mmCIF file of C-alpha atoms in Angstrom:
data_model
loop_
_atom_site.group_PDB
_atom_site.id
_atom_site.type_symbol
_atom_site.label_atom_id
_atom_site.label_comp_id
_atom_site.label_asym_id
_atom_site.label_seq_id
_atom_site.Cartn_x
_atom_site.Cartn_y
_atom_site.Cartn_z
ATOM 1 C CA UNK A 1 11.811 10.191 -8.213
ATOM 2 C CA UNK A 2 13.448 12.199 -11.117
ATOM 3 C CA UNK A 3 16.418 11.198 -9.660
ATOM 4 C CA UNK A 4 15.601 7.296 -8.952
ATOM 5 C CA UNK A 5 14.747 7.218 -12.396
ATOM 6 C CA UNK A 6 18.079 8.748 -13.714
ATOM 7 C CA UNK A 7 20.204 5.899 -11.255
ATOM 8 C CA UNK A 8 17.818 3.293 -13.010
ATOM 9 C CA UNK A 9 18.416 4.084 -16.418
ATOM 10 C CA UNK A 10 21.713 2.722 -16.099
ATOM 11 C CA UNK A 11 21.741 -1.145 -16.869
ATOM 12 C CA UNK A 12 24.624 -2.231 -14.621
ATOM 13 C CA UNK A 13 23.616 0.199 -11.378
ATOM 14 C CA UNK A 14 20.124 -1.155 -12.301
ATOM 15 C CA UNK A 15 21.377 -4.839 -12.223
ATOM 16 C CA UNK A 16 23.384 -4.178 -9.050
ATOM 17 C CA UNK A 17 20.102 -2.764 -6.951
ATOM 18 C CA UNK A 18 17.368 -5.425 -8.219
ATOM 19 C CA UNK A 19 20.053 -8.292 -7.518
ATOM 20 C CA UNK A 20 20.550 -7.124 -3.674
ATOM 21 C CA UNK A 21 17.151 -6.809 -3.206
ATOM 22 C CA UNK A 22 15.488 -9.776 -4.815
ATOM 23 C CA UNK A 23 18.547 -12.128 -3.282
ATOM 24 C CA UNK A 24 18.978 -13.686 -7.073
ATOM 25 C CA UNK A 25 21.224 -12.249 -9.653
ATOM 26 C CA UNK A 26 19.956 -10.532 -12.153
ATOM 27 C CA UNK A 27 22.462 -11.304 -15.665
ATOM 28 C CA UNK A 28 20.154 -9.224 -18.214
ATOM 29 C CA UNK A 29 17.550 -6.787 -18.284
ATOM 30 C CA UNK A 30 14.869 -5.352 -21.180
ATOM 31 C CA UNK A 31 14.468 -1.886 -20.946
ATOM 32 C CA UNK A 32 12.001 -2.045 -23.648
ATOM 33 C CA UNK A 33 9.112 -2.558 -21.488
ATOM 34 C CA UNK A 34 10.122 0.242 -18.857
ATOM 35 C CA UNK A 35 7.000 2.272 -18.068
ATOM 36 C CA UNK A 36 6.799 5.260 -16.054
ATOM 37 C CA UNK A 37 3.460 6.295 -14.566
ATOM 38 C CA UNK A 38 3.754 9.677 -14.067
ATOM 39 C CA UNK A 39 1.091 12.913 -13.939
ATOM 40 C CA UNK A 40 1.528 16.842 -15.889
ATOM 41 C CA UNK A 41 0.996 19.780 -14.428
ATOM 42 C CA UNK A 42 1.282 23.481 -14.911
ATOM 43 C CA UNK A 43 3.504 25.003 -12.232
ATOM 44 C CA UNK A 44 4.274 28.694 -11.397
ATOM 45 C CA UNK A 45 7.682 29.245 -9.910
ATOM 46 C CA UNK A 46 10.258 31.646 -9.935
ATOM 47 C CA UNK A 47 13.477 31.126 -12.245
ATOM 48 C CA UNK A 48 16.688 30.475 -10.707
ATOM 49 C CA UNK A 49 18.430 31.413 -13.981
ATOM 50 C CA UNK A 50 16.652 34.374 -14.506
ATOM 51 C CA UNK A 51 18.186 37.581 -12.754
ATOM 52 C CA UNK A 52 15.052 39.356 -12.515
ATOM 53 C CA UNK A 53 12.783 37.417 -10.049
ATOM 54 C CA UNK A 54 9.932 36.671 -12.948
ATOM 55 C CA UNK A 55 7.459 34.951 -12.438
ATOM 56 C CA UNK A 56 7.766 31.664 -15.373
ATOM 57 C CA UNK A 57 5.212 28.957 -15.794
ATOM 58 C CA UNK A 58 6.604 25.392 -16.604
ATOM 59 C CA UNK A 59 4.803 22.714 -17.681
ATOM 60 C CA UNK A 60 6.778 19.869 -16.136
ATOM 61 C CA UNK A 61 6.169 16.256 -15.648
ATOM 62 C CA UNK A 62 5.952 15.159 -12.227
ATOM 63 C CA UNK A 63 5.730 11.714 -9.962
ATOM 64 C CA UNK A 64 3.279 10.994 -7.764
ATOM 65 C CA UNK A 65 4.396 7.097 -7.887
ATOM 66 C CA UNK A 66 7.395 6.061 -10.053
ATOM 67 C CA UNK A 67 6.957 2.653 -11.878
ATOM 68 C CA UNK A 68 9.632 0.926 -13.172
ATOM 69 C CA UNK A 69 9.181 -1.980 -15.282
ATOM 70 C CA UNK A 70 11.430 -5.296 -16.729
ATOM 71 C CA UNK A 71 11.906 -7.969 -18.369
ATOM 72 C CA UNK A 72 14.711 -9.628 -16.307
ATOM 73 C CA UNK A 73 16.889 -12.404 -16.425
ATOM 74 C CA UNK A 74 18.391 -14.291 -13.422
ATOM 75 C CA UNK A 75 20.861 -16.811 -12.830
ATOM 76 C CA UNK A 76 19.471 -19.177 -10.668
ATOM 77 C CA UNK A 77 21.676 -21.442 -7.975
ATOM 78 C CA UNK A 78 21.827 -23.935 -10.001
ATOM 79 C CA UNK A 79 23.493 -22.456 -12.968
ATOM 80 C CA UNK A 80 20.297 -22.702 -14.647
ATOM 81 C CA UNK A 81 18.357 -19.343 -15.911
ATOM 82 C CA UNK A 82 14.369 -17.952 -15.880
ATOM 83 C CA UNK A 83 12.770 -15.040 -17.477
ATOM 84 C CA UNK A 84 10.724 -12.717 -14.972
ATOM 85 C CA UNK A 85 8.719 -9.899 -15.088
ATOM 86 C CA UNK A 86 9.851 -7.263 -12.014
ATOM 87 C CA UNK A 87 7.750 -4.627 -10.991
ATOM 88 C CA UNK A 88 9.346 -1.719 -8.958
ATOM 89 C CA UNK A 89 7.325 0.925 -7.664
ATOM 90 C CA UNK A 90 8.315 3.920 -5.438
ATOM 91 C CA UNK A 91 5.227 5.796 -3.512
ATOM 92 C CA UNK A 92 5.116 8.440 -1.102
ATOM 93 C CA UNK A 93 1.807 8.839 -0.346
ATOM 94 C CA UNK A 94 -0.136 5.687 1.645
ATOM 95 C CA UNK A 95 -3.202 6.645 -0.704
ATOM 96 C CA UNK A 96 -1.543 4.906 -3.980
ATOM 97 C CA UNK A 97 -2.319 1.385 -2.754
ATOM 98 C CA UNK A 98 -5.347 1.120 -5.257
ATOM 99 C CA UNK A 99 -2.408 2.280 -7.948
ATOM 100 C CA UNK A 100 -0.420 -0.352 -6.990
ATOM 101 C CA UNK A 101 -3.233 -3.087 -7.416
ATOM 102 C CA UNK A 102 -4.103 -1.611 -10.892
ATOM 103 C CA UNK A 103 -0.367 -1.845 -12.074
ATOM 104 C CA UNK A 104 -0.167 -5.713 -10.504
ATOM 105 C CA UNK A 105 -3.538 -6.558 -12.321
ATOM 106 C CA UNK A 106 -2.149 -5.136 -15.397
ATOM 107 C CA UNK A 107 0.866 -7.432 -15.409
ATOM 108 C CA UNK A 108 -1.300 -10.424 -14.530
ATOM 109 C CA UNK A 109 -3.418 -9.253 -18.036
ATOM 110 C CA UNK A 110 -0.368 -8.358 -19.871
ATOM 111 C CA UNK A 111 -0.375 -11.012 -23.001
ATOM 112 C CA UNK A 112 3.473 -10.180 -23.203
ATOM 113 C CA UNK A 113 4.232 -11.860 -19.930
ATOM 114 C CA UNK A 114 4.222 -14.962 -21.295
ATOM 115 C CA UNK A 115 6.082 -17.869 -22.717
ATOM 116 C CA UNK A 116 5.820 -20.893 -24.397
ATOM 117 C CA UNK A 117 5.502 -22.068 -28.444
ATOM 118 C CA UNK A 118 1.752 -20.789 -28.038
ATOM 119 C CA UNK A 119 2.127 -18.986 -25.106
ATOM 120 C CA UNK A 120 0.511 -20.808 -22.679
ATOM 121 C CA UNK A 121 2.843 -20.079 -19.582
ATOM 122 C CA UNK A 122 2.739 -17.277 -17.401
ATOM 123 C CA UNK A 123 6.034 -15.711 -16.388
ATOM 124 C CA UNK A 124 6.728 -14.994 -12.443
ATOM 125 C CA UNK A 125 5.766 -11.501 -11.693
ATOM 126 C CA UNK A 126 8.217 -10.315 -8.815
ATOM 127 C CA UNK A 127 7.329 -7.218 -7.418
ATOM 128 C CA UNK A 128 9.480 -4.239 -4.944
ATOM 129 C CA UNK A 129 7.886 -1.507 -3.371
ATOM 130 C CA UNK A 130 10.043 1.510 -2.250
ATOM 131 C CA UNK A 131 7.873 2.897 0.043
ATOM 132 C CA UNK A 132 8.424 6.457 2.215
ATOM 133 C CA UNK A 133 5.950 6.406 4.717
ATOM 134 C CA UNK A 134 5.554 3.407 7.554
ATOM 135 C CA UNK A 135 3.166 0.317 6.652
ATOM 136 C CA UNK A 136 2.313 -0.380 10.316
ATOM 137 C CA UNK A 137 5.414 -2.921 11.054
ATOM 138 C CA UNK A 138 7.971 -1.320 13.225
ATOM 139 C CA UNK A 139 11.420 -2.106 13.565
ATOM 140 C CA UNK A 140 11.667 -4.053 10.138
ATOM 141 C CA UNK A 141 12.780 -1.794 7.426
ATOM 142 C CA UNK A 142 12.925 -4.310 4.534
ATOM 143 C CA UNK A 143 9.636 -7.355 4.164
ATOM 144 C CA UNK A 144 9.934 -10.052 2.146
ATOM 145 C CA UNK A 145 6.584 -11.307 1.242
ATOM 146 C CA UNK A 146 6.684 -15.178 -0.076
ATOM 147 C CA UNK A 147 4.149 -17.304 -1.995
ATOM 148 C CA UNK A 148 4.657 -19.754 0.474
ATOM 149 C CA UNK A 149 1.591 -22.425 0.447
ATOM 150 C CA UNK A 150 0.867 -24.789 3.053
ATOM 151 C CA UNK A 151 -1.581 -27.706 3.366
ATOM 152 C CA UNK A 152 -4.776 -26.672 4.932
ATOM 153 C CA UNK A 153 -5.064 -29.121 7.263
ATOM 154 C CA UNK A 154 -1.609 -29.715 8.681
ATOM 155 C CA UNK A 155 -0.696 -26.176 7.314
ATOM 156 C CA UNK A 156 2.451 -27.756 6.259
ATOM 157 C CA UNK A 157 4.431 -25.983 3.774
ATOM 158 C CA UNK A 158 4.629 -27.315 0.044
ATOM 159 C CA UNK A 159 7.769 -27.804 -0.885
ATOM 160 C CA UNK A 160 7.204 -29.569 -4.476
ATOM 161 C CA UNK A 161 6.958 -26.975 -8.072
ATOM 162 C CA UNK A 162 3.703 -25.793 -8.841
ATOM 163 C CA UNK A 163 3.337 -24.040 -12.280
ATOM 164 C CA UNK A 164 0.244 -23.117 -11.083
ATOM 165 C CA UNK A 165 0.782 -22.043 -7.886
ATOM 166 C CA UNK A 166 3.896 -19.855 -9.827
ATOM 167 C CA UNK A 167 1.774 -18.530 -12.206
ATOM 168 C CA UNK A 168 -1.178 -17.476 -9.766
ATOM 169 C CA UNK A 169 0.830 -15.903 -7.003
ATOM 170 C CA UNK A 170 3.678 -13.281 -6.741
ATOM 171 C CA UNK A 171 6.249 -12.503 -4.433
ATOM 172 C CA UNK A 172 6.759 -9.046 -2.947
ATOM 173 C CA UNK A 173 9.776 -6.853 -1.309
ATOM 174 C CA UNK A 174 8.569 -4.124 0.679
ATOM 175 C CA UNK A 175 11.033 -1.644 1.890
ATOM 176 C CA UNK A 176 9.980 1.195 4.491
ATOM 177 C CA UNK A 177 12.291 3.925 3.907
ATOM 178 C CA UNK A 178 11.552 5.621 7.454
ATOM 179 C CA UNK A 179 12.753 1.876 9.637
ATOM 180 C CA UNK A 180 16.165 2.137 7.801
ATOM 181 C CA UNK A 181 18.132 3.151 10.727
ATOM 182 C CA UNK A 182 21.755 3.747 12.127
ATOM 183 C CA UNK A 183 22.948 0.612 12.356
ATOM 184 C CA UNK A 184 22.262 -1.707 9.677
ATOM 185 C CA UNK A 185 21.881 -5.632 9.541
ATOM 186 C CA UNK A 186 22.952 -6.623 6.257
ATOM 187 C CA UNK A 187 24.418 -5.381 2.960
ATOM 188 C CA UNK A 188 21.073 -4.998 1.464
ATOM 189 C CA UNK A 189 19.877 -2.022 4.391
ATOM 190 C CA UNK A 190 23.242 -0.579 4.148
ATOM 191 C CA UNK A 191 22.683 0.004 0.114
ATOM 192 C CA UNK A 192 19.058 1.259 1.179
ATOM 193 C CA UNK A 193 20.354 3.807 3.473
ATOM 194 C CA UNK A 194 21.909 5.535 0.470
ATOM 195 C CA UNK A 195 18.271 6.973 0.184
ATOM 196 C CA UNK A 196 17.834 8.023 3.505
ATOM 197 C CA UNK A 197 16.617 11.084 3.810
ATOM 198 C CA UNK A 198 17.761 11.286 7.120
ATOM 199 C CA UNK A 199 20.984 12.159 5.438
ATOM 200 C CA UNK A 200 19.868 15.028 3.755
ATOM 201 C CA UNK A 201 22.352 18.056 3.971
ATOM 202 C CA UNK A 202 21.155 21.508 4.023
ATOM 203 C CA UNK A 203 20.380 21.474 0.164
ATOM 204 C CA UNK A 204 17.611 19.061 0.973
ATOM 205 C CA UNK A 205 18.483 17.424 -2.592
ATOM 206 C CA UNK A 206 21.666 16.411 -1.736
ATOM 207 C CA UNK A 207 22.729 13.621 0.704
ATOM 208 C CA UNK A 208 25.613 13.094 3.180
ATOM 209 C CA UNK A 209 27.236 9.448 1.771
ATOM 210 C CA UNK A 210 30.257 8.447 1.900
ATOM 211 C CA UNK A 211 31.395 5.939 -0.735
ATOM 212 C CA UNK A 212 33.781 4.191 0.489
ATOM 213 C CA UNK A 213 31.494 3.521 3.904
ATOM 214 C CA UNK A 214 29.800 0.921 1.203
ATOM 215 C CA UNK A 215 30.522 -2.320 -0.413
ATOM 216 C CA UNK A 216 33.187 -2.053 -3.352
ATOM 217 C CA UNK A 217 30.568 -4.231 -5.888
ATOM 218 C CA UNK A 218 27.356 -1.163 -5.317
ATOM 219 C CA UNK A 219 29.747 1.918 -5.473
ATOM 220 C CA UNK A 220 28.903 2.496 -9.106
ATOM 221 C CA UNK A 221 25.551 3.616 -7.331
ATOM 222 C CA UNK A 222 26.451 6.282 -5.601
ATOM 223 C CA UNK A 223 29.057 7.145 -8.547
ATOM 224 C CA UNK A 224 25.660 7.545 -10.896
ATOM 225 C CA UNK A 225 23.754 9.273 -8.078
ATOM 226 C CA UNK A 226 26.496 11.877 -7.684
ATOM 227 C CA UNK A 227 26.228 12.198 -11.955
ATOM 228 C CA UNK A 228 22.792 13.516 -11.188
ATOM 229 C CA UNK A 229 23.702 15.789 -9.051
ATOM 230 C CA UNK A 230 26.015 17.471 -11.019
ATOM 231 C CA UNK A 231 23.161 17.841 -14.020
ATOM 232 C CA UNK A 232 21.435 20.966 -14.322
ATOM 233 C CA UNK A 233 18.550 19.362 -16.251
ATOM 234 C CA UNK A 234 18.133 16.983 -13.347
ATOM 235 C CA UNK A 235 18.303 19.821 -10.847
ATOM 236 C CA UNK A 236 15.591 21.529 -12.459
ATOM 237 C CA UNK A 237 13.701 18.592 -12.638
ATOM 238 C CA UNK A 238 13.999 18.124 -8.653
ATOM 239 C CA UNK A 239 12.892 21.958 -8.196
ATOM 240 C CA UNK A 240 9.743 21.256 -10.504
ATOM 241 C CA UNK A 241 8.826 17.718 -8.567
ATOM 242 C CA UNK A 242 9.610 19.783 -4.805
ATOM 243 C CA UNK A 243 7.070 22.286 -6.386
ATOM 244 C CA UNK A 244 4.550 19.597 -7.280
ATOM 245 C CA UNK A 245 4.992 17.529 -4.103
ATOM 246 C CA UNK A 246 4.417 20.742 -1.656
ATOM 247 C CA UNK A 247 0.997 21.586 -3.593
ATOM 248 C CA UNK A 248 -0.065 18.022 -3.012
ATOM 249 C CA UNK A 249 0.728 18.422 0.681
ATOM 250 C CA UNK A 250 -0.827 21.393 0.906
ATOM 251 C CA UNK A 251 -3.935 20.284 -0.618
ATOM 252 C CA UNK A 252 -3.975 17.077 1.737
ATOM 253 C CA UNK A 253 -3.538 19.502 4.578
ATOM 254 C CA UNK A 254 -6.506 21.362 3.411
ATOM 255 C CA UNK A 255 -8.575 18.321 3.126
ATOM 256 C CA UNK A 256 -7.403 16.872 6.549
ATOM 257 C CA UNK A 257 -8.517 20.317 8.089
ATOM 258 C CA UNK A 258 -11.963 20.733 6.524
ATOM 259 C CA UNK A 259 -12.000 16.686 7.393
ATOM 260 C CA UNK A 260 -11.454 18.163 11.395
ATOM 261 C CA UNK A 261 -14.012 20.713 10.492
ATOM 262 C CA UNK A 262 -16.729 18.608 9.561
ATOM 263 C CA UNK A 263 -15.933 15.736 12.226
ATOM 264 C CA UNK A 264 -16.218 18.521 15.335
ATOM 265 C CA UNK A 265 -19.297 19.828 13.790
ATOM 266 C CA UNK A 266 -21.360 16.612 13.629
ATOM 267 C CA UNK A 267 -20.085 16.005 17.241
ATOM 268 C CA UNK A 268 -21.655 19.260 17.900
ATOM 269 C CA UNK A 269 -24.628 19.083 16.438
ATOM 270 C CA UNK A 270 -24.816 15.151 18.154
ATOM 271 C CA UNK A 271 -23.960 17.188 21.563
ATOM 272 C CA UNK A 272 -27.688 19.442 20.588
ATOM 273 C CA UNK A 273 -29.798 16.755 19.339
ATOM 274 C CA UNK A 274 -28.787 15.035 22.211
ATOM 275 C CA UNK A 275 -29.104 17.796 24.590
ATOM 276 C CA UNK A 276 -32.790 18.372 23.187
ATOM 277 C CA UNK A 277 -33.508 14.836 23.738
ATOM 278 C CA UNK A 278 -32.708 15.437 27.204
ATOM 279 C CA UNK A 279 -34.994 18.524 27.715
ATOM 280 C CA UNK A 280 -37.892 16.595 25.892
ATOM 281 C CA UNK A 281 -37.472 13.660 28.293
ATOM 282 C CA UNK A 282 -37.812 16.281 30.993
ATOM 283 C CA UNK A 283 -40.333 18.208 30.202
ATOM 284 C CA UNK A 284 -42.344 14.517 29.427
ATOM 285 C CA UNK A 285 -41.460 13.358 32.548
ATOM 286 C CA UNK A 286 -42.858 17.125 34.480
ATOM 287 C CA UNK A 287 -46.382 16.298 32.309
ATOM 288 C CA UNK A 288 -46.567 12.814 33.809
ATOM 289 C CA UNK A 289 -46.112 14.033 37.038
ATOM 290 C CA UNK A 290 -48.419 17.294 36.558
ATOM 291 C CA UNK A 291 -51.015 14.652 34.711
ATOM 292 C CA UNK A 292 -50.584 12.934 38.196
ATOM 293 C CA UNK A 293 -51.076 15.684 40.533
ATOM 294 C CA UNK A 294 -54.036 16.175 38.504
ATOM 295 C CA UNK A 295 -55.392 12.841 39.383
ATOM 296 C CA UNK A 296 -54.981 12.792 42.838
ATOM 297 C CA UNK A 297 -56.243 16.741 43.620
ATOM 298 C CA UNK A 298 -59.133 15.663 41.215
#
């Protein structure tokens, strides 16, 4: 994420990435409403620069998701131009849906996403989701979500402009960073795959890519991703977010264990009551029949 935010920071590799993905191109962006949501913490590590192997504590700033928002401009096919609002988010864990709601509602809310002499219109809201886990849809790496409505009845599509429909609804990218595979079906996977962390070498910061194995136009990417990788400030940064990441594993391990824990003890403790159910049946069922003999030796 430290990283993603560096190669975003730039305005033209910035330009280059939103364009492929949203299909529209992207002529201006305002920086001035960039957000990052982002979490502190105190970690203890060990100093690389340090000879002596001392124990330092940090306090660093780490991602759990990495927000990214604009205020973009696009050139529509027309030769005309719109104002949107693009929300980019980057999660690793499936747990930060609820974030991601939060962050849309806020938008939705946001009296600066507006337009208008009183400002009285709403602004399109378009929003990308980097994702690095799997969303349940295999085989399709990169989801484009439309606002597409359709007549109930007929459930034809709409076709004509709705500033309502517009302002109400958003349209979504969703990219699964694990389905971007081998072979790739258009220019927009192939500048994905520069993330893929299949390609990781054995400094699992740095990735395998070849430059000129991509489009001439999106080379300036990997040209600003290899300018990170030559920062020490950015390195450390990575160290202190691998740090951060591994204790949240950790601790998700731990919970998914006592989880396991407490899940084979209530079966156990199902497998008693139910076993005692079974011995009071029986021994209800021998009084019946003893309660019987009864009656008939009597």
């Amino acid at each position: 994420d430290v990283v993603f935010k560096f190669m975003m920071e730039d305005e033209k590799v910035a330009k280059l990435f939103l364009s492929a993905i949203i299909g529209e191109k992207v002529v201006a962006l305002d920086f001035s409403t960039q957000e990052h949501t982002i979490r502190r913490t105190k970690i203890e590590k060990k100093s690389k620069r340090k000879q002596k192997e001392k124990e330092t504590e940090e306090t660093g700033i780490c991602f759990t998701v990495c927000r990214l928002d604009f205020s973009a401009q696009i050139e529509l096919s027309d030769g005309t131009f719109k104002t949107i609002v693009i929300e980019l988010q980057k999660a690793k864990l499936p747990s930060d849906i609820m974030r991601f709601r939060r962050y849309l509602g806020f938008h939705y809310q946001n009296p600066r996403n507006v337009y208008g002499e009183k400002g009285e219109k709403a602004r399109e809201i378009y929003c990308i989701y980097i994702l690095g886990y799997d969303i349940g849809v295999p085989n399709k790496a990169i989801i484009y979500v439309p606002p597409a409505p359709q007549e109930a009845m007929t459930k034809e599509e709409v076709e004509e402009f709705s500033e309502f429909i517009q302002s109400t609804h958003h349209r979504s990218w969703i990219v699964q960073m694990p389905q971007l595979k081998k072979r790739h079906k258009n220019d927009l996977e192939k500048i994905m795959s520069i993330f893929d962390q299949e390609n990781r070498t054995k400094n699992h910061h740095i990735l395998n890519v070849h430059e000129e194995e991509f489009p001439e136009e999106y080379r300036s990417i990997i040209r600003r991703l290899r300018m990170a990788s030559e920062s020490e400030d950015i390195q450390t940064e990575m160290e202190m977010e691998d740090d951060y990441i591994q204790e949240l594993q950790d601790k998700e391990r731990l919970i998914e264990e006592q989880a396991e824990a407490i899940k084979k003890k209530d079966k156990s403790l199902e497998e008693k009551d139910k076993a005692i159910e079974e011995k009071d049946k029986t021994i209800e069922e021998q009084a019946k029949i003893i309660e019987e003999l009864k009656k008939t030796i009597g």
